Amino acid sequence: MSAVNPPVQQTYLPDETAFRRGLSSRHLRGRLWRGFFLLSIVLALFALLALFYNVVNSSAGLIAVQFVIPPEEVIEGGDISSASAEQLAAAIVEYRPNPALVLIRNNISAVPADQFTTAPLSQVLAGRTIPEGAESLTIRELSPEQVAAVMAANISPDVLRGFVDDEIIGLNVLETYTLTNSLLNRAAIEAQIAADIEAGELPENTRLEFRWWLTGAFISSGQSSDPVLAGIRTALIGTVWIVIVTVALAFPIGVGAAIYLEEYSAPQNPFAFRIARLIETNIRNLAGVPSIIYGLLGLAIFVRTFEALTSGAIFGINDSNGRTILSASLTMSLLILPVIIINAQEAIRAVPSSIREASYGLGATKWQTIWKQVLPAAMPGILTGTILGMSRAIGETAPLVVIGASTAIFVDPNGPFSSFTALPIQIYQWTARPQAEFRAIAASAIIVLITLLLLLNASAILLRQYFRRRLQG
């Protein structure tokens, strides 16, 4: 019998000209897309730089000011911001001796107002620093030097500085200029100010000064109707309180929900699996809900329905209402929960199955496997989701407005049941004012807000790197 040769399979090669033409077309499309991606990065960087330029440009510059008394006549050197408490107190006693006593009465007196000038200092200044040998004297029997010593020892420099600025120097800002205009056109600005003074449009004692609105006094001072004296201390403390309570509430709940959806809703249980997938779909939909909707939800539930809890009434606190830090934090927790859950799910899902199988092979239970193996491996991704959630919460304004954040509050929040304001609210309020000085301090507050956001993100990134190194080592 003769062997039968198998049929020869013919290989069809594409025409070389058509192949090269298709290859060139693919390379061209690749170059076009690469150029598009590069252009996107350049545009994004340009937009970011434009934002930073606009903010920094408004936070410093020349100002045309008028003084009742020039600062150099009040404080040696004229630098009020760096003056000591002793210098400030001495200036107050010299220029405003009677208001100095009112300042003491309003800030550190321990007796009723009608007893302030008649009671001995041991009662008036109970618990305060008193000049030696003056315990039995009344406040009016003190010498000017002793009054200055009492103020310097017991009243904060920020309060003294604000009094000097407002009551003695009498700073009045007449015109403001941006940083770029101040650096590039200073001669023209000086000429214009001189012409306005000569024409009688500006007072004769008007002068130009360069001012950084973002100073230590700006951060440490409270709210004021005068932009020169206004600060962000109260709003900054409120923002920090909201972020801390929000993360403390949302992080464990979000991670717990992600663990259940990924580890306990297995396909082997069809009913639980379908329920989990339905919950997951709704969570992803909630991530796209406008933030003001969460504000309305927080107003209806946390501020009104659970007012006894959020106001602290069930704990015996009677000087508050439902518009507190706790209400704001609960609302913000709902806002960032979808972000934390979705990112935590992705992080848990990315943990290799071999880690779980090795743990089960050594006899570990399901919970031991999750707690000892899965969570440490997923923690870097979980913290990334938490960073994204914090970034959204710290910049939100609409929910806080709906809940009832104060736009004018002069008492620092000291707990979750305190009334509050926040940096975004404060910025919004200042930008709504017509005066250019308020826009300048709003720009300074934006810089502080961005810095705070970067610090929070940096701390979360350090924690993420710590968990990653511990996992690898």
Coordinates of C-alpha atoms in Angstrom, one line a residue:
M1 CA 0.0 0.0 0.0
S2 CA 1.3 3.4 -0.8
A3 CA 1.4 6.1 1.9
V4 CA -1.1 8.9 1.5
N5 CA 0.4 12.3 1.9
P6 CA -1.6 14.7 4.0
P7 CA -2.9 17.8 2.3
V8 CA -0.6 20.7 2.3
Q9 CA -2.0 23.7 4.1
Q10 CA -1.4 26.9 2.2
T11 CA -0.4 30.0 4.2
Y12 CA -1.7 33.2 2.8
L13 CA 0.5 36.2 3.5
P14 CA -0.9 39.7 3.2
D15 CA 0.3 41.8 0.4
E16 CA 3.4 43.6 1.6
T17 CA 2.2 47.0 0.4
A18 CA -1.1 46.6 2.2
F19 CA 0.7 45.4 5.4
R20 CA 3.0 48.4 5.5
R21 CA 0.1 50.8 4.8
G22 CA -1.9 49.3 7.7
L23 CA 1.1 49.4 10.0
S24 CA 1.8 53.1 9.1
S25 CA -1.9 53.8 9.8
R26 CA -1.7 52.2 13.2
H27 CA 1.4 54.0 14.1
L28 CA -0.2 57.3 13.0
R29 CA -3.2 56.6 15.2
G30 CA -0.9 55.8 18.1
R31 CA 1.0 59.1 17.7
L32 CA -2.2 61.0 17.5
W33 CA -3.6 59.5 20.7
R34 CA -0.3 60.0 22.4
G35 CA -0.4 63.7 21.4
F36 CA -3.9 64.0 22.7
F37 CA -3.0 62.5 26.0
L38 CA 0.0 64.8 26.3
L39 CA -2.2 67.8 25.4
S40 CA -4.7 66.8 28.1
I41 CA -1.9 66.8 30.7
V42 CA -0.6 70.2 29.6
L43 CA -4.2 71.7 29.7
A44 CA -4.8 70.2 33.2
L45 CA -1.5 71.6 34.5
F46 CA -2.3 75.0 32.9
A47 CA -5.7 75.1 34.6
L48 CA -4.1 74.1 37.9
L49 CA -1.4 76.8 37.6
A50 CA -4.0 79.4 36.6
L51 CA -6.0 78.5 39.7
F52 CA -3.0 78.8 42.0
Y53 CA -1.9 82.1 40.3
N54 CA -5.3 83.6 40.8
V55 CA -5.4 82.7 44.5
V56 CA -1.9 83.8 45.3
N57 CA -2.3 86.9 43.2
S58 CA -5.2 88.0 45.4
S59 CA -3.6 87.1 48.8
A60 CA -1.0 89.8 48.8
G61 CA -0.2 93.2 47.3
L62 CA -0.2 96.9 47.9
I63 CA -2.9 98.6 49.9
A64 CA -3.7 102.3 50.3
V65 CA -4.4 102.9 54.0
Q66 CA -5.3 105.7 56.3
F67 CA -4.3 105.6 60.0
V68 CA -5.7 107.6 62.9
I69 CA -2.3 107.2 64.6
P70 CA 0.6 105.8 62.5
P71 CA 1.8 102.4 63.8
E72 CA 5.4 103.6 64.3
E73 CA 4.2 106.1 66.8
V74 CA 2.4 103.4 68.8
I75 CA 4.9 100.5 68.6
E76 CA 8.6 100.9 68.0
G77 CA 9.3 99.9 64.5
G78 CA 5.6 100.0 63.5
D79 CA 5.3 96.2 63.2
I80 CA 2.1 95.4 65.1
S81 CA 2.0 91.8 64.1
S82 CA 5.3 90.9 65.8
A83 CA 4.9 93.1 68.9
S84 CA 5.0 91.4 72.3
A85 CA 2.1 91.4 74.7
E86 CA 4.0 93.8 77.0
Q87 CA 4.5 96.3 74.1
L88 CA 0.8 96.1 73.1
A89 CA -0.4 96.5 76.7
A90 CA 1.9 99.5 77.3
A91 CA 0.5 101.2 74.1
I92 CA -3.1 100.6 75.2
V93 CA -2.5 102.1 78.6
E94 CA -0.8 105.1 77.1
Y95 CA -3.3 105.9 74.4
R96 CA -6.6 104.4 75.8
P97 CA -6.3 104.3 79.6
N98 CA -10.1 104.1 80.3
P99 CA -10.9 101.5 77.6
A100 CA -8.0 99.5 78.9
L101 CA -10.0 98.9 82.1
V102 CA -13.0 97.9 80.0
L103 CA -10.8 95.5 78.1
I104 CA -9.8 93.8 81.4
R105 CA -13.4 93.7 82.6
N106 CA -14.8 92.1 79.4
N107 CA -12.0 89.5 79.2
I108 CA -10.8 88.4 82.6
S109 CA -13.0 89.9 85.3
A110 CA -14.5 87.3 87.7
V111 CA -17.0 89.6 89.4
P112 CA -20.2 91.3 88.1
A113 CA -19.7 94.6 86.2
D114 CA -21.1 96.7 89.1
Q115 CA -18.4 95.4 91.4
F116 CA -15.5 95.6 89.0
T117 CA -14.1 99.0 90.2
T118 CA -14.9 98.4 93.9
A119 CA -13.9 94.8 94.7
P120 CA -10.3 94.0 95.5
L121 CA -8.1 92.5 92.8
S122 CA -8.0 89.2 94.6
Q123 CA -11.7 88.8 93.8
V124 CA -11.8 90.7 90.4
L125 CA -8.9 88.7 89.0
A126 CA -9.4 85.4 90.9
G127 CA -7.2 82.7 89.4
R128 CA -5.3 85.3 87.3
T129 CA -1.8 86.8 87.6
I130 CA -1.9 89.8 89.9
P131 CA 1.0 92.3 90.5
E132 CA 2.8 91.5 93.8
G133 CA 1.3 93.4 96.8
A134 CA -1.8 94.6 94.9
E135 CA -4.2 91.9 96.0
S136 CA -6.1 94.3 98.3
L137 CA -6.2 97.2 95.9
T138 CA -9.0 98.0 93.5
I139 CA -8.5 98.2 89.7
R140 CA -8.6 102.0 89.8
E141 CA -5.8 102.2 92.4
L142 CA -3.3 100.5 90.1
S143 CA -0.7 102.5 88.4
P144 CA -0.6 102.5 84.6
E145 CA 2.4 100.2 84.7
Q146 CA 0.5 97.7 86.9
V147 CA -2.5 97.8 84.6
A148 CA -0.3 97.1 81.6
A149 CA 1.3 94.2 83.5
V150 CA -2.2 92.7 84.3
M151 CA -3.2 92.9 80.6
A152 CA 0.1 91.4 79.3
A153 CA 0.0 88.5 81.8
N154 CA -3.7 87.6 81.4
I155 CA -5.0 88.6 78.0
S156 CA -3.8 86.9 74.8
P157 CA -1.6 88.9 72.4
D158 CA -4.2 88.4 69.6
V159 CA -6.9 90.2 71.7
L160 CA -4.5 93.0 72.5
R161 CA -3.3 93.3 68.9
G162 CA -6.9 93.5 67.7
F163 CA -7.7 96.3 70.2
V164 CA -4.6 98.3 69.1
D165 CA -5.5 97.9 65.5
D166 CA -9.1 98.9 66.0
E167 CA -9.1 101.4 68.8
I168 CA -5.7 103.1 68.6
I169 CA -4.2 102.9 65.1
G170 CA -7.6 103.0 63.4
L171 CA -6.5 101.3 60.1
N172 CA -8.8 101.9 57.2
V173 CA -8.1 100.3 53.9
L174 CA -9.0 102.6 51.0
E175 CA -7.7 100.6 48.0
T176 CA -6.3 97.2 47.3
Y177 CA -4.0 96.0 44.5
T178 CA -3.1 92.5 43.3
L179 CA 0.3 91.0 43.7
T180 CA 1.2 91.2 40.0
N181 CA 0.0 94.7 39.7
S182 CA 1.9 95.7 42.8
L183 CA 5.2 94.2 41.6
L184 CA 5.0 95.4 38.0
N185 CA 3.2 98.8 38.2
R186 CA 4.2 100.1 41.6
A187 CA 5.4 103.5 40.2
A188 CA 2.1 104.0 38.4
I189 CA 0.1 103.1 41.5
E190 CA 2.1 105.6 43.6
A191 CA 1.6 108.3 41.0
Q192 CA -2.2 107.6 40.9
I193 CA -2.4 107.7 44.7
A194 CA -0.5 111.0 44.8
A195 CA -2.8 112.4 42.1
D196 CA -5.9 111.3 44.0
I197 CA -4.6 112.9 47.2
E198 CA -3.9 116.1 45.3
A199 CA -7.4 116.0 43.8
G200 CA -9.0 115.5 47.2
E201 CA -10.3 112.1 46.4
L202 CA -8.2 110.5 49.1
P203 CA -7.2 111.8 52.5
E204 CA -3.9 113.6 52.8
N205 CA -2.5 111.0 55.3
T206 CA -3.1 108.1 52.9
R207 CA 0.0 105.9 52.2
L208 CA 0.9 102.7 50.4
E209 CA 1.9 99.6 52.2
F210 CA 2.6 96.0 51.0
R211 CA 0.5 93.5 52.9
W212 CA 0.5 89.7 53.1
W213 CA -3.1 88.9 54.1
L214 CA -2.0 85.4 55.1
T215 CA -0.3 85.9 58.4
G216 CA -0.1 84.2 61.7
A217 CA -2.6 86.6 63.1
F218 CA -5.0 85.8 60.3
I219 CA -4.9 82.1 61.2
S220 CA -5.1 82.7 65.0
S221 CA -7.8 85.4 64.9
G222 CA -11.6 84.9 65.0
Q223 CA -14.3 86.4 62.8
S224 CA -14.7 90.1 62.5
S225 CA -16.7 92.5 60.3
D226 CA -13.4 94.3 59.7
P227 CA -11.4 92.5 57.0
V228 CA -8.1 93.8 58.5
L229 CA -8.9 92.1 61.8
A230 CA -10.8 89.0 60.5
G231 CA -9.3 85.6 60.8
I232 CA -10.1 81.9 60.2
R233 CA -9.5 80.3 63.6
T234 CA -13.1 79.5 64.3
A235 CA -13.7 78.1 60.8
L236 CA -10.4 76.2 60.8
I237 CA -11.3 74.5 64.1
G238 CA -14.8 73.7 62.8
T239 CA -13.4 72.1 59.7
V240 CA -10.9 69.9 61.6
W241 CA -13.7 68.8 64.0
I242 CA -15.9 67.9 61.0
V243 CA -13.2 65.9 59.2
I244 CA -12.2 64.0 62.3
V245 CA -15.7 63.0 63.3
T246 CA -16.7 62.2 59.7
V247 CA -13.8 59.9 59.1
A248 CA -14.3 58.2 62.6
L249 CA -17.9 57.4 61.5
A250 CA -17.5 56.6 57.8
F251 CA -14.3 54.6 57.8
P252 CA -15.3 51.6 59.9
I253 CA -18.8 51.5 58.4
G254 CA -17.5 51.8 54.8
V255 CA -14.8 49.1 55.3
G256 CA -17.3 46.8 57.1
A257 CA -19.8 47.1 54.2
A258 CA -17.0 46.4 51.6
I259 CA -15.9 43.3 53.6
Y260 CA -19.4 41.9 53.6
L261 CA -20.0 42.6 49.9
E262 CA -16.8 41.0 48.8
E263 CA -16.2 38.2 51.3
Y264 CA -19.5 37.1 52.7
S265 CA -21.9 37.5 49.7
A266 CA -20.5 34.5 47.9
P267 CA -22.2 33.1 44.7
Q268 CA -22.8 29.8 46.5
N269 CA -25.7 31.5 48.2
P270 CA -27.8 32.8 45.3
F271 CA -30.2 34.8 47.4
A272 CA -27.6 36.6 49.4
F273 CA -25.5 37.2 46.3
R274 CA -28.4 38.8 44.4
I275 CA -29.2 41.0 47.4
A276 CA -25.5 42.1 47.7
R277 CA -25.3 42.9 44.0
L278 CA -28.5 45.0 44.3
I279 CA -27.0 46.9 47.3
E280 CA -23.7 47.4 45.4
T281 CA -25.6 48.8 42.4
N282 CA -27.4 51.3 44.6
I283 CA -24.1 52.3 46.3
R284 CA -22.6 53.1 43.0
N285 CA -25.6 55.2 42.1
L286 CA -25.4 57.1 45.4
A287 CA -21.8 58.1 44.6
G288 CA -23.2 60.3 41.8
V289 CA -26.0 62.0 43.8
P290 CA -25.5 65.8 44.1
S291 CA -24.2 66.8 47.5
I292 CA -27.1 69.2 48.2
I293 CA -29.4 66.2 48.3
Y294 CA -27.4 64.8 51.2
G295 CA -27.8 68.2 52.8
L296 CA -31.6 68.0 52.6
L297 CA -31.4 64.4 54.0
G298 CA -29.2 65.6 56.9
L299 CA -31.6 68.5 57.6
A300 CA -34.6 66.2 57.7
I301 CA -33.1 63.4 59.7
F302 CA -30.2 64.5 61.8
V303 CA -31.1 68.2 62.5
R304 CA -34.9 67.7 63.0
T305 CA -35.8 64.1 63.6
F306 CA -32.8 63.2 65.8
E307 CA -32.4 66.7 67.3
A308 CA -32.3 65.3 70.8
L309 CA -29.2 63.3 69.9
T310 CA -27.4 65.8 67.6
S311 CA -28.0 68.7 70.0
G312 CA -26.7 66.7 73.0
A313 CA -30.0 67.1 74.9
I314 CA -30.1 63.4 75.9
F315 CA -26.7 64.0 77.5
G316 CA -27.9 67.0 79.4
I317 CA -26.7 69.7 77.0
N318 CA -29.4 72.4 76.8
D319 CA -27.6 75.3 75.1
S320 CA -27.5 73.8 71.6
N321 CA -29.8 72.8 68.8
G322 CA -29.6 70.2 66.0
R323 CA -27.4 72.3 63.8
T324 CA -24.1 71.0 65.3
I325 CA -20.8 69.5 64.3
L326 CA -22.3 66.0 64.9
S327 CA -25.2 66.7 62.4
A328 CA -22.7 68.0 59.8
S329 CA -20.4 65.0 60.3
L330 CA -23.2 62.5 60.0
T331 CA -24.3 64.1 56.8
M332 CA -20.8 64.2 55.4
S333 CA -20.4 60.5 56.4
L334 CA -23.3 59.6 54.2
L335 CA -21.7 61.7 51.4
I336 CA -18.4 59.9 51.4
L337 CA -19.6 56.4 52.3
P338 CA -20.1 55.3 48.7
V339 CA -16.6 56.5 47.8
I340 CA -15.0 54.6 50.7
I341 CA -17.1 51.4 50.0
I342 CA -16.4 51.3 46.3
N343 CA -12.6 51.8 46.7
A344 CA -12.4 49.4 49.6
Q345 CA -14.2 46.8 47.5
E346 CA -11.7 47.2 44.7
A347 CA -8.8 47.0 47.1
I348 CA -10.2 43.8 48.7
R349 CA -11.0 42.3 45.3
A350 CA -7.4 42.9 44.2
V351 CA -5.9 40.7 47.0
P352 CA -4.8 37.4 45.3
S353 CA -6.9 34.3 46.1
S354 CA -3.7 32.5 46.8
I355 CA -3.4 34.5 50.1
R356 CA -6.8 33.3 51.2
E357 CA -6.2 29.7 50.2
A358 CA -2.8 29.6 52.0
S359 CA -4.5 30.9 55.2
Y360 CA -7.3 28.4 55.0
G361 CA -4.7 25.7 54.3
L362 CA -3.0 26.5 57.6
G363 CA -6.3 26.1 59.5
A364 CA -7.4 29.8 59.8
T365 CA -11.1 30.6 60.0
K366 CA -12.7 33.0 57.5
W367 CA -12.6 35.9 59.9
Q368 CA -9.0 35.2 60.8
T369 CA -8.1 35.2 57.1
I370 CA -9.9 38.5 56.5
W371 CA -8.5 40.2 59.6
K372 CA -4.9 38.9 59.4
Q373 CA -4.3 38.5 55.7
V374 CA -6.9 40.2 53.4
L375 CA -7.3 43.6 55.3
P376 CA -3.5 44.3 55.7
A377 CA -3.0 43.5 52.0
A378 CA -5.9 45.7 51.0
M379 CA -5.2 48.6 53.4
P380 CA -3.2 50.7 51.0
G381 CA -6.1 50.8 48.6
I382 CA -8.6 51.3 51.4
L383 CA -6.7 54.4 52.6
T384 CA -6.6 55.7 49.0
G385 CA -10.4 55.6 49.0
T386 CA -10.5 57.3 52.4
I387 CA -8.2 60.1 51.0
L388 CA -10.7 60.7 48.2
G389 CA -13.6 60.8 50.6
M390 CA -11.8 63.3 52.9
S391 CA -10.9 65.4 49.9
R392 CA -14.6 65.6 48.9
A393 CA -15.9 66.2 52.4
I394 CA -13.4 69.0 53.3
G395 CA -14.4 71.1 50.3
E396 CA -18.2 70.7 50.4
T397 CA -20.3 73.8 51.0
A398 CA -23.8 73.0 49.9
P399 CA -24.7 70.3 52.6
L400 CA -23.3 72.6 55.3
V401 CA -25.4 75.5 54.1
V402 CA -28.6 73.4 54.1
I403 CA -27.8 72.0 57.6
G404 CA -27.4 75.4 59.0
A405 CA -23.7 76.2 59.4
S406 CA -23.2 79.6 60.9
T407 CA -21.9 82.4 58.7
A408 CA -21.1 84.6 61.7
I409 CA -19.9 82.8 64.8
F410 CA -17.5 84.2 67.4
V411 CA -17.1 81.2 69.7
D412 CA -14.7 78.4 68.9
P413 CA -16.4 74.9 68.7
N414 CA -15.2 72.7 71.5
G415 CA -17.0 69.4 70.9
P416 CA -19.4 67.5 68.6
F417 CA -22.4 69.3 70.0
S418 CA -21.1 72.9 69.3
S419 CA -22.4 75.3 66.7
F420 CA -19.9 75.6 63.9
T421 CA -18.8 77.1 60.7
A422 CA -16.2 75.7 58.2
L423 CA -13.6 77.0 55.9
P424 CA -15.7 76.6 52.7
I425 CA -18.6 78.4 54.3
Q426 CA -16.3 81.2 55.5
I427 CA -14.8 81.6 52.0
Y428 CA -18.2 81.7 50.4
Q429 CA -19.3 84.4 52.8
W430 CA -16.3 86.6 52.2
T431 CA -16.4 86.3 48.4
A432 CA -20.0 87.5 48.6
R433 CA -18.9 90.8 50.2
P434 CA -18.4 93.7 47.8
Q435 CA -15.2 95.0 49.4
A436 CA -11.9 93.9 47.7
E437 CA -10.3 93.3 51.1
F438 CA -12.7 90.4 51.8
R439 CA -11.8 88.8 48.4
A440 CA -8.1 89.1 49.5
I441 CA -8.7 87.3 52.8
A442 CA -10.9 84.8 51.0
A443 CA -7.9 84.0 48.8
S444 CA -5.8 83.5 51.9
A445 CA -8.4 81.2 53.4
I446 CA -8.3 79.2 50.1
I447 CA -4.5 78.7 50.5
V448 CA -5.1 77.5 54.1
L449 CA -7.8 75.1 52.9
I450 CA -5.6 73.6 50.2
T451 CA -2.7 73.3 52.6
L452 CA -4.9 71.5 55.1
L453 CA -6.1 69.2 52.4
L454 CA -2.5 68.4 51.4
L455 CA -1.5 67.7 55.0
L456 CA -4.4 65.3 55.5
N457 CA -3.6 63.6 52.2
A458 CA 0.1 63.4 53.1
S459 CA -0.7 61.8 56.5
A460 CA -3.0 59.2 54.8
I461 CA -0.3 58.5 52.2
L462 CA 2.3 57.9 55.0
L463 CA -0.1 55.4 56.6
R464 CA -0.6 53.7 53.3
Q465 CA 3.1 53.4 52.8
Y466 CA 3.5 52.1 56.4
F467 CA 1.0 49.2 55.8
R468 CA 2.6 48.4 52.4
R469 CA 6.1 48.2 54.0
R470 CA 4.7 46.0 56.8
L471 CA 3.1 43.7 54.3
Q472 CA 6.3 43.4 52.3
G473 CA 8.6 43.0 55.3

